Coordinates of C-alpha atoms in Angstrom, one line a residue:
X1 CA 9.6 -11.7 -6.5
X2 CA 7.5 -14.2 -4.6
X3 CA 5.9 -13.9 -1.2
X4 CA 4.9 -10.2 -1.4
X5 CA 2.3 -9.0 1.0
X6 CA 0.7 -5.6 0.7
X7 CA -0.4 -3.5 3.7
X8 CA -1.9 -0.1 4.5
X9 CA 0.3 2.7 5.6
X10 CA -1.1 5.8 7.4
X11 CA 0.7 9.1 7.4
X12 CA -0.1 12.5 8.8
X13 CA 0.7 15.6 6.8
X14 CA 0.9 19.1 8.2
X15 CA 0.6 22.2 6.1
X16 CA 0.5 25.7 7.6
X17 CA -1.2 24.6 10.7
X18 CA -3.7 22.2 9.0
X19 CA -3.2 18.5 9.2
X20 CA -4.7 15.6 7.2
X21 CA -4.4 11.8 7.2
X22 CA -3.5 10.0 4.0
X23 CA -3.1 6.4 3.2
X24 CA -0.7 4.5 1.0
X25 CA 0.6 1.0 0.3
X26 CA 3.7 -0.8 1.5
X27 CA 4.9 -4.1 -0.1
X28 CA 6.7 -6.5 2.1
X29 CA 8.8 -9.5 1.0
X30 CA 8.6 -12.7 3.0
X31 CA 6.0 -11.3 5.4
X32 CA 4.1 -14.5 5.5
X33 CA 7.2 -16.6 6.1
X34 CA 8.7 -15.0 9.2
X35 CA 8.9 -11.7 11.1
X36 CA 11.9 -10.4 9.1
X37 CA 9.7 -8.9 6.4
X38 CA 11.4 -6.1 4.4
X39 CA 9.6 -3.2 2.7
X40 CA 10.5 -3.6 -1.0
X41 CA 8.2 -0.9 -2.4
X42 CA 5.8 1.7 -1.2
X43 CA 3.4 4.3 -2.6
X44 CA 2.6 7.2 -0.3
X45 CA -0.3 9.6 -0.1
X46 CA -2.7 7.7 -2.4
X47 CA -6.0 8.6 -0.8
X48 CA -7.8 9.8 2.3
X49 CA -10.4 7.0 1.8
X50 CA -9.1 4.3 4.2
X51 CA -11.9 1.9 3.6
X52 CA -11.6 2.0 -0.2
X53 CA -7.8 1.5 -0.1
X54 CA -8.1 -1.3 2.4
X55 CA -10.4 -3.2 0.0
X56 CA -8.0 -2.5 -2.8
X57 CA -5.1 -3.9 -0.8
X58 CA -7.1 -7.0 0.1
X59 CA -7.7 -7.6 -3.6
X60 CA -3.9 -7.2 -4.3
X61 CA -3.1 -9.8 -1.6
X62 CA -5.9 -12.2 -2.6
X63 CA -4.9 -12.0 -6.3
X64 CA -1.2 -12.3 -5.4
X65 CA -0.3 -9.2 -7.3
X66 CA 3.2 -9.2 -8.7
X67 CA 5.2 -6.3 -7.4
X68 CA 6.1 -5.3 -11.0
X69 CA 2.5 -4.3 -11.5
X70 CA 2.1 -2.3 -8.2
X71 CA 2.5 1.2 -9.7
X72 CA 0.2 0.4 -12.7
X73 CA -2.6 -0.8 -10.5
X74 CA -2.3 2.1 -8.1
X75 CA -2.5 4.4 -11.2
X76 CA -5.7 2.6 -12.3
X77 CA -7.1 2.9 -8.7
X78 CA -6.7 6.6 -8.9
X79 CA -8.5 7.0 -12.3

């Protein structure tokens, strides 16, 4: 799949009165072409480190990561 763009997603989780923010990745097709971008894959609740994940997502975009490798690189990110 060509024209995949990755972006940060932020989610709030609540457990027994406690809340936390976690970040994940959404992959969009055709995001650079027009405003009709569609989410084609996502990985939720990866980390609470927004800065580190933002740098990782920038690398994914800069290197034109194929979507078929998304789950593998996220797994590597977590190790």
